[in-house]
Structure formats: structure tokens, C-alpha cells
CSV table of C-alpha atoms in Angstrom, one decimal:
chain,number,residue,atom,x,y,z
A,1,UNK,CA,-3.8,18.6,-6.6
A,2,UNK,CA,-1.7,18.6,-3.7
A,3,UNK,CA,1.9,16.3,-3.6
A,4,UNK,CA,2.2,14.7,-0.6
A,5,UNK,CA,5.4,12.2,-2.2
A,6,UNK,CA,8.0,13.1,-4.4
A,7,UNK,CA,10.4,10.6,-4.8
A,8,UNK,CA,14.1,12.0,-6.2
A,9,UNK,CA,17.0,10.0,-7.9
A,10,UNK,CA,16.1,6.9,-5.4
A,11,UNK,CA,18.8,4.5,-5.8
A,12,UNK,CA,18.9,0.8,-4.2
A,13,UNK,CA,22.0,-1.3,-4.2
A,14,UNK,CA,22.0,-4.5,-2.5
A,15,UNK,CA,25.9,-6.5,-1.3
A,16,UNK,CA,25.9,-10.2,-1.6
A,17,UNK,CA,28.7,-11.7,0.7
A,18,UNK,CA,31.3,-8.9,-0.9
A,19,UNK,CA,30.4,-9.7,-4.6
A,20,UNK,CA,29.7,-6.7,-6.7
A,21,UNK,CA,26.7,-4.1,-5.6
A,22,UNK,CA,23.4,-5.9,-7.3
A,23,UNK,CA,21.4,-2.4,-8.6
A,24,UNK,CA,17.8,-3.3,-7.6
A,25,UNK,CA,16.8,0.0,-7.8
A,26,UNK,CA,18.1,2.9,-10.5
A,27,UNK,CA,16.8,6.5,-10.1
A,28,UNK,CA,13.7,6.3,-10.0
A,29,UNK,CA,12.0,9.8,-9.4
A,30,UNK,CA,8.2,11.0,-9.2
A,31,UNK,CA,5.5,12.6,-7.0
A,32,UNK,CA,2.7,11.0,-5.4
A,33,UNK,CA,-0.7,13.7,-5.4
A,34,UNK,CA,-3.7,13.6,-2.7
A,35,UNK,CA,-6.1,10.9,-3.2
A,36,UNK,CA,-3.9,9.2,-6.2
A,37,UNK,CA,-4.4,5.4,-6.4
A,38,UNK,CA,-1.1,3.8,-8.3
A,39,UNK,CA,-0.9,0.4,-8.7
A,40,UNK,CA,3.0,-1.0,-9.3
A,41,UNK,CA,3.3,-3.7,-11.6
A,42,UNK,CA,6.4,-5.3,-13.3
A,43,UNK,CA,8.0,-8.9,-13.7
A,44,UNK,CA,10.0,-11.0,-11.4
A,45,UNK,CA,12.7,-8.8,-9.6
A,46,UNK,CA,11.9,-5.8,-11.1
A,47,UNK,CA,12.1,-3.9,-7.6
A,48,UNK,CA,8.4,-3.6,-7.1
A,49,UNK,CA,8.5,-4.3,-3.6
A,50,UNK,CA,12.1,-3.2,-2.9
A,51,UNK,CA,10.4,0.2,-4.3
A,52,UNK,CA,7.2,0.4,-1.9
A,53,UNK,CA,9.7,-0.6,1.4
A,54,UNK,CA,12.2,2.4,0.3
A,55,UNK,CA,9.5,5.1,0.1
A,56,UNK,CA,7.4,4.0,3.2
A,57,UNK,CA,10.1,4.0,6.0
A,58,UNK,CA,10.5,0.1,5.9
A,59,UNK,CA,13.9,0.7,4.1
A,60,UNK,CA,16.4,2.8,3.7
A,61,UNK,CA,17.8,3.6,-0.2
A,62,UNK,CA,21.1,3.7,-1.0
A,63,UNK,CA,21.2,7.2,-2.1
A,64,UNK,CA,18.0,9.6,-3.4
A,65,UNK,CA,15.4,11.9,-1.8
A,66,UNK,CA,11.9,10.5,0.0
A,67,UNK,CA,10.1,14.0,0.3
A,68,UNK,CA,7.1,14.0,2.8
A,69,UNK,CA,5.2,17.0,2.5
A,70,UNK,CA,8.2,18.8,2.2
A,71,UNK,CA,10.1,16.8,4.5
A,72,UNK,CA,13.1,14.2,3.3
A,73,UNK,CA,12.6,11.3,5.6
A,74,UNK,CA,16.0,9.7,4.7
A,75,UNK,CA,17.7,12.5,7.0
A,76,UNK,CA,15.4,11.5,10.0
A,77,UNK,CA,17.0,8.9,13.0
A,78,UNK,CA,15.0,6.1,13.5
A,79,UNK,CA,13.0,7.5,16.4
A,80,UNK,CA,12.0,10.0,14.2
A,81,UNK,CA,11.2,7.5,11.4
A,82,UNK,CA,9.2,5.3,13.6
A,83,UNK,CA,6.7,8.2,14.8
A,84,UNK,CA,6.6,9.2,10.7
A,85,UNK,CA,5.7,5.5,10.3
A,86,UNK,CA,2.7,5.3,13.0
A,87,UNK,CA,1.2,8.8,12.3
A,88,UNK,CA,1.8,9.5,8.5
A,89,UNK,CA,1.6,6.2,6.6
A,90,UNK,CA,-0.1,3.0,6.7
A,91,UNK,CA,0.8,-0.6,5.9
A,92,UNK,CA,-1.3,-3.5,4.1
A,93,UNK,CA,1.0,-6.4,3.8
A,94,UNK,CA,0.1,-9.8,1.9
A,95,UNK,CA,-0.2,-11.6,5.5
A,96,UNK,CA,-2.1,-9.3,7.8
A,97,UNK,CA,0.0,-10.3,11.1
A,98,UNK,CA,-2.5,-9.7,13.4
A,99,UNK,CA,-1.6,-10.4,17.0
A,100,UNK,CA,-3.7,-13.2,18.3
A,101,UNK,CA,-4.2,-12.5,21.9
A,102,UNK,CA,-6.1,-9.5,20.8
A,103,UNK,CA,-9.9,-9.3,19.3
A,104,UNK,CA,-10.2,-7.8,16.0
A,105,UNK,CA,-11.1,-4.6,17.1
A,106,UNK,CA,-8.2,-4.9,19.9
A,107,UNK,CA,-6.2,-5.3,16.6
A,108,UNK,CA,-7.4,-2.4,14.7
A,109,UNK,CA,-7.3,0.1,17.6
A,110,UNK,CA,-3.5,-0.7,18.9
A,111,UNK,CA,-1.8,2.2,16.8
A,112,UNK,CA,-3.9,4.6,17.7
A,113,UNK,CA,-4.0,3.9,21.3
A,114,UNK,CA,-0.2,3.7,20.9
A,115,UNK,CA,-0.2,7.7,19.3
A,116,UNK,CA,-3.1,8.6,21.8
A,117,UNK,CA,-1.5,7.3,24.9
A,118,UNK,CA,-4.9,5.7,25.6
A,119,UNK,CA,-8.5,4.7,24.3
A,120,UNK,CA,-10.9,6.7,24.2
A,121,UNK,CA,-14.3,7.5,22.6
A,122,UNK,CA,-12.7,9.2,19.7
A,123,UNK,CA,-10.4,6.2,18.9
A,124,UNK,CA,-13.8,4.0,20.0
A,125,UNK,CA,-15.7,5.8,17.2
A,126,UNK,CA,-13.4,5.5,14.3
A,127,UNK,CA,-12.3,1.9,14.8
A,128,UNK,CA,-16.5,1.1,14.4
A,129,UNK,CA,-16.6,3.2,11.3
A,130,UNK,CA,-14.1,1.4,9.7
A,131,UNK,CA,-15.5,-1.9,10.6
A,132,UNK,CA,-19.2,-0.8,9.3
A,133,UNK,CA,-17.1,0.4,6.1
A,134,UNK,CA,-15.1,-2.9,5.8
A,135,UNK,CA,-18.0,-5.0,6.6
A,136,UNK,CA,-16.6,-6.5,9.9
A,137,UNK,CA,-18.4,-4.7,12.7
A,138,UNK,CA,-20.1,-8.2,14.2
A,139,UNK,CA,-16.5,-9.8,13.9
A,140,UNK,CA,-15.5,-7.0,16.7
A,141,UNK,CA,-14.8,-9.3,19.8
A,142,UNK,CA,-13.5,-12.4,17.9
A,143,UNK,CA,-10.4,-14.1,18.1
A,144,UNK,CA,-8.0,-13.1,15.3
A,145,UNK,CA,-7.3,-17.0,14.9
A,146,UNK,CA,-10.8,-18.1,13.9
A,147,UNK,CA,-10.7,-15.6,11.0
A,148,UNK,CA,-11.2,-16.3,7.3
A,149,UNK,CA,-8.2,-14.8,5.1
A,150,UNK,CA,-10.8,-11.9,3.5
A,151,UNK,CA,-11.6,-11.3,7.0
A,152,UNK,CA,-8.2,-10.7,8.5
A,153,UNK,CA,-7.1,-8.7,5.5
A,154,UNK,CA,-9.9,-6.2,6.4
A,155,UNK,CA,-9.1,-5.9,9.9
A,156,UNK,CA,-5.2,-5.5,8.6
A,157,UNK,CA,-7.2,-2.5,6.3
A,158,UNK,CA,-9.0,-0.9,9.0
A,159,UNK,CA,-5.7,-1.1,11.1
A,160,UNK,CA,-3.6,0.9,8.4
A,161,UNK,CA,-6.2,3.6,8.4
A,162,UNK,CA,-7.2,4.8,12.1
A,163,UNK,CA,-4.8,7.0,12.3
A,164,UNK,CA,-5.4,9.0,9.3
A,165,UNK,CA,-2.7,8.3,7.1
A,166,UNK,CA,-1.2,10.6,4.4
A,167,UNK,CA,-0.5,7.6,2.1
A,168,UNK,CA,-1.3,4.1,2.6
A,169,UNK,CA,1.2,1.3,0.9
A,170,UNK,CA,0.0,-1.9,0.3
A,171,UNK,CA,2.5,-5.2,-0.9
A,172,UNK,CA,0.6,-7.9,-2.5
A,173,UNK,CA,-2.4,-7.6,-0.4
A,174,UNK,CA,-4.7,-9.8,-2.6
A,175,UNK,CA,-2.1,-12.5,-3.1
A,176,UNK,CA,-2.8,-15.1,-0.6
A,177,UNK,CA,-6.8,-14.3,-1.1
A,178,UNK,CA,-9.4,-16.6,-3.7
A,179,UNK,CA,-10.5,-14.5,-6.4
A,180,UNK,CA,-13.8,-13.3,-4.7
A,181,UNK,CA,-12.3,-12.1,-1.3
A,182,UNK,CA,-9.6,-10.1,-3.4
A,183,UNK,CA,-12.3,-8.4,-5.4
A,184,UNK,CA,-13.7,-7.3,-2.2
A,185,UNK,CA,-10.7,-6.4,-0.5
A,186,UNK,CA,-9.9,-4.2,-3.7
A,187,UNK,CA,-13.5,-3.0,-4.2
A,188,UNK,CA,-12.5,-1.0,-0.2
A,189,UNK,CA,-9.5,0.1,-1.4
A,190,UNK,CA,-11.8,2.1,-4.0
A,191,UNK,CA,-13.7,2.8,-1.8
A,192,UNK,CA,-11.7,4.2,0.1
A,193,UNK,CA,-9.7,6.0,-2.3
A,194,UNK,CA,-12.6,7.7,-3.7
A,195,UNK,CA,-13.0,8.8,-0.2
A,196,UNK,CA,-9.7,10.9,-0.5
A,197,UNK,CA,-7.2,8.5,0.7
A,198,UNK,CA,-4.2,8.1,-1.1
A,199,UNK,CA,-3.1,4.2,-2.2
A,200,UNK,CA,0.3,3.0,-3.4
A,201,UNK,CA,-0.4,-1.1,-3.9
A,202,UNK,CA,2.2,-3.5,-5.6
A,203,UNK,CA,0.5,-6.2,-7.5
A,204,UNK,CA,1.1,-8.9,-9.9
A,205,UNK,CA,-2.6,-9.2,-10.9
A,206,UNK,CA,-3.9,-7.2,-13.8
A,207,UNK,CA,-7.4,-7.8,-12.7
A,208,UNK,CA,-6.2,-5.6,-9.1
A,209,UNK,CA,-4.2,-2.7,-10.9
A,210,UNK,CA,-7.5,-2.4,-12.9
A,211,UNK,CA,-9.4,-1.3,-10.0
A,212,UNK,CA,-6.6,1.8,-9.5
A,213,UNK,CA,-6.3,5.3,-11.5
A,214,UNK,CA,-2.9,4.4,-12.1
A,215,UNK,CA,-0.6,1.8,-13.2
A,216,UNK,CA,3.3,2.3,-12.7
A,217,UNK,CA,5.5,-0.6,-14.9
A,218,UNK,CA,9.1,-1.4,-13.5
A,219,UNK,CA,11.4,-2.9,-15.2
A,220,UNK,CA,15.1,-3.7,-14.1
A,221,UNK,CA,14.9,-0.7,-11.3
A,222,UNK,CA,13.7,1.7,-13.5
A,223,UNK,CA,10.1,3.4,-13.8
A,224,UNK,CA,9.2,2.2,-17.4
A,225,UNK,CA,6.2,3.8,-18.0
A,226,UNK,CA,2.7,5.2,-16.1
A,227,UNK,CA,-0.5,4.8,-17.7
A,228,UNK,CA,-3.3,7.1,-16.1
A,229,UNK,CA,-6.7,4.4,-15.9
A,230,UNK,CA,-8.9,7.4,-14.9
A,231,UNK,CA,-11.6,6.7,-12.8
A,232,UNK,CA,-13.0,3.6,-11.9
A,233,UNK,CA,-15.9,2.1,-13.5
A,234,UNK,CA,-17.4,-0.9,-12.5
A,235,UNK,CA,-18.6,-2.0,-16.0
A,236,UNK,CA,-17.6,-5.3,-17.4
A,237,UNK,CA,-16.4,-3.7,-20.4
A,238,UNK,CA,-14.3,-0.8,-18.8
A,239,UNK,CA,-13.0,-3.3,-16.8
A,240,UNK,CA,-11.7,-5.9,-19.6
A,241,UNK,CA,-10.7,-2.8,-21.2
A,242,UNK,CA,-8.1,-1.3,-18.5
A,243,UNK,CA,-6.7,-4.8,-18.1
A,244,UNK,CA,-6.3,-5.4,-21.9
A,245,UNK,CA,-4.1,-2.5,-21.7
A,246,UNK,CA,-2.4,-3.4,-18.4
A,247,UNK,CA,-1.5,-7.0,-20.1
A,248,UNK,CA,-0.5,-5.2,-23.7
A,249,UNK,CA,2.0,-3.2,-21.6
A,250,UNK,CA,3.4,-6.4,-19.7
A,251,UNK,CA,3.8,-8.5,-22.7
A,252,UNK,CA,5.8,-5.6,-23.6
A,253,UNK,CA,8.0,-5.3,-20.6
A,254,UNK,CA,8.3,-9.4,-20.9
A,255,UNK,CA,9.5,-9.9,-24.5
């Protein structure tokens, strides 16, 4: 497999009002490959989302390598940062944030026509793809505001994805859903993934890190341990299985 990520010594300190330098995040190193799915677990303050903001652009770590396809992002200037922001990566975020003047599909197409210059058939063609794929293609010309939470956090899905992203990260993207919207909204991101799209989600749910290849544990800034889920499989028993072992790792992390 190809690696798109590799991650090198990242370090994350954070000042509070000139105390001593909190360590959020402690060397953490590893590579991303095409069309991995990880899922990042870990308790309360382990760094799981100071982690996902440090690798994607959103942050900057204190010290460390972010390697894009060869490239190490942390030298870039924040024009530069931005444009690897709209064309490489894409962003699912626990609130979607959609802008409510626009329609849905006003909403999914606004990156791309930002990176295009303008709309056009192409751009046209893809967003309806993704809104056949997501299940949202007769929500098209609504109003973001008269949307049900599943529904919004679809059209913040098919956002992250028209412009082709090399990775997409996700931040608690299930966590302000009911339990049958976030199984749905995690049954895409399979979907998706087994497309070829690559999928970095943090998660507090064992039920969601199931549904990846991988699980990633964090604990006090550090990468604890990865356990490799393999494939998904949609049986009720593989699926009590992988989250058996997701929980047996956490009540380890816990004690």
C-alpha cells in the first residue's frame, strides 16, 4: 500500500497564562496508507482531538514532522496551508456548520467551486453522486435549517469529499446523533472507505471504532497501542466481537 501520512516525533505543548508548558501531545509517530480507516480512541484528555487538529492543518504542533505525500506541511505559510486544506484533506466535524443561506447542495458544492473558480457540469455531477450515495439527493434545494441532525451530517460528508481528498478527518462526527442516524452516518463512512477513501475519525464510542479497520488508543499524549480490526463485517457477532476487544483495551487504558 501506498503512505500518503507519516506522522514524525509530533509534539504538542500548550502555555496556560505562563504556568509550566502542559504536554498534550508526546512524540507520537506513524504513517497513514491509502484507503486505511483508523479510528482514535482514548479517555478524557488523552489528546485525541488535539492529535487529528495537528495532522490535518487545523493546528500547528509544537515541534515534529506532518509528511504529505512527501511533503512536510509544518514548513508551508498559511496560504500555502489553506490551499493544502481545500484540495488535499477533508473535514467532518461533530456540528456540521453548514451555512444557512445556502441549499444543501449550495452547501456541498461551495469548496469545489471555490478550487474551480466556478460551477460547472463536472462539479454539478459529483455533488449528485454524493447525494445519491449519502441518500440526500431529494433534500438538494432545501434550506440547511429545516434539516434533521443525520441529515446535515451527510451533507457535512458529501461536503468533505467533492474535491477528492487524500485523507478525510473526522472529530466526533456521531456524537451529537441518536444511535440509528450514527449507524448510518458510519455505515457511509464504510462505504466510502471501502471505495478507496482514506478515514482518520476520533470517537468515544466503541460501537463507531468497530465499524473501522483500525483502532489507535492514546493515552497521556502518547500512541498506546493499534489494533488492526480487518475488514468489516456486518455480522452481529463480528461486530460484538471487535467491540469486546475495543472495550478490553479501554478498561485497560482506564485502570
Amino acid at each position: 500500500m501506498t503512505t500518503i501520512l507519516s506522522v514524525k516525533n509530533l509534539k504538542k505543548d500548550f502555555n496556560d497564562s505562563g504556568q509550566k508548558a502542559v504536554n498534550v501531545l508526546n512524540g507520537i509517530s506513524f504513517d497513514v496508507e491509502e484507503a486505511d480507516f483508523i479510528a482514535i480512541m482514548g479517555p478524557s484528555g488523552s489528546g485525541k482531538s488535539t492529535l487529528l487538529y495537528n495532522i490535518s492543518g487545523m493546528d500547528q504542533p509544537s515541534s515534529g514532522e506532518v509528511v504529505l505525500e512527501g511533503q512536510n506541511i509544518g514548513g508551508l505559510n498559511q496560504v500555502e496551508l489553506a490551499d493544502v486544506r481545500l484540495h488535499k484533506f477533508g473535514y467532518v466535524f461533530q456540528q456540521p456548520h453548514l451555512i444557512p443561506s445556502l441549499t444543501v447542495k449550495e452547501n456541498i458544492i461551495l469548496a469545489a467551486s471555490i478550487r474551480n473558480k466556478k460551477v460547472d457540469s463536472v462539479i454539478d455531477e459529483k455533488a449528485k453522486n454524493l447525494m445519491e450515495l449519502t441518500g440526500i439527493n431529494e433534500l438538494a434545494d432545501r434550506d440547511t435549517m429545516s434539516l434533521s441532525g443525520g441529515q446535515a451530517q451527510r451533507v457535512s460528508i458529501c461536503r468533505s469529499f467533492m474535491n477528492d481528498p487524500k485523507l478525510v478527518f473526522a472529530d466526533e462526527p456521531t456524537g451529537s446523533l441518536n444511535s440509528k442516524s450514527s449507524e448510518a452516518i458510519m455505515n457511509l463512512f464504510v462505504d466510502i472507505n471501502q471505495k478507496g477513501s482514506t478515514i482518520m475519525i476520533v470517537t468515544h464510542d466503541p460501537l463507531v471504532a468497530a465499524k473501522a479497520n483500525q483502532v489507535w488508543f492514546l493515552l497521556d499524549g502518547v500512541l498506546y497501542q493499534k489494533e488492526r480490526l480487518g475488514p468489516w463485517d456486518k455480522s452481529q457477532a463480528s461486530v460484538m466481537a471487535r467491540k469486546n476487544k475495543i472495550n478490553d483495551i479501554m478498561s485497560e487504558i482506564e485502570v
